[in-house]
């Protein structure tokens, strides 16, 4: 049964080529928003908290600070409205899911950048 699901996902789900990113990276996600008949592109820039799932059901969570309030958004990797993903910084973290990042404030909320 799993082979059948994997086959259907590989054949029928259109995959866009996005750059490789992981938890700790700062990325900008550009996506379309429909308001009535108009569509416009909006972006969301923040730190990747986690990547979860595989194949067609893979998602990633991004966290940004809007003033003093933290805002998180979950994006499916195969969402048709996703236009592009830009990697702004590659971060060095030791975990795949950095939920501890939610509790950090000020200078402690910085992530070391990978030079390369």
Coordinates of N, CA and C in Angstrom, one line a residue, residues 22-25 48-51 91-101 111:
X22 N 17.3 24.1 6.0 CA 17.0 23.3 7.2 C 16.7 24.3 8.3
X23 N 16.5 23.7 9.5 CA 16.2 24.5 10.7 C 17.4 25.4 11.0
X24 N 17.1 26.7 11.4 CA 18.1 27.6 11.7 C 18.4 28.6 10.5
X25 N 18.0 28.2 9.3 CA 18.3 29.1 8.2 C 17.2 30.2 8.2
X48 N 13.7 29.4 10.0 CA 13.0 28.1 9.9 C 13.1 27.4 11.2
X49 N 12.0 27.0 11.8 CA 11.9 26.4 13.1 C 12.0 24.9 12.9
X50 N 11.3 24.3 11.9 CA 11.3 22.9 11.6 C 10.9 22.6 10.2
X51 N 11.3 21.4 9.7 CA 10.8 20.8 8.5 C 10.2 19.5 9.0
X91 N 22.1 29.1 8.9 CA 22.4 29.1 10.3 C 22.9 27.8 10.8
X92 N 23.7 27.8 11.9 CA 24.3 26.6 12.4 C 23.6 26.3 13.8
X93 N 22.8 25.3 13.7 CA 22.1 24.8 15.0 C 22.4 23.3 15.1
X94 N 22.2 22.8 16.3 CA 22.5 21.4 16.5 C 21.3 20.5 16.5
X95 N 20.1 21.1 16.3 CA 18.9 20.3 16.4 C 18.1 20.5 15.1
X96 N 17.2 19.5 14.8 CA 16.4 19.6 13.6 C 15.2 20.5 13.8
X97 N 14.7 20.6 15.1 CA 13.5 21.4 15.4 C 13.9 22.3 16.6
X98 N 14.0 23.6 16.3 CA 14.5 24.5 17.3 C 13.3 25.2 18.0
X99 N 12.5 24.5 18.7 CA 11.4 25.1 19.4 C 11.9 25.9 20.6
X100 N 13.1 25.7 21.1 CA 13.6 26.5 22.2 C 13.8 27.9 21.8
X101 N 13.8 28.2 20.5 CA 14.0 29.5 19.9 C 12.9 30.4 20.3
X111 N 21.4 33.4 15.9 CA 21.9 32.1 15.4 C 23.2 32.3 14.7

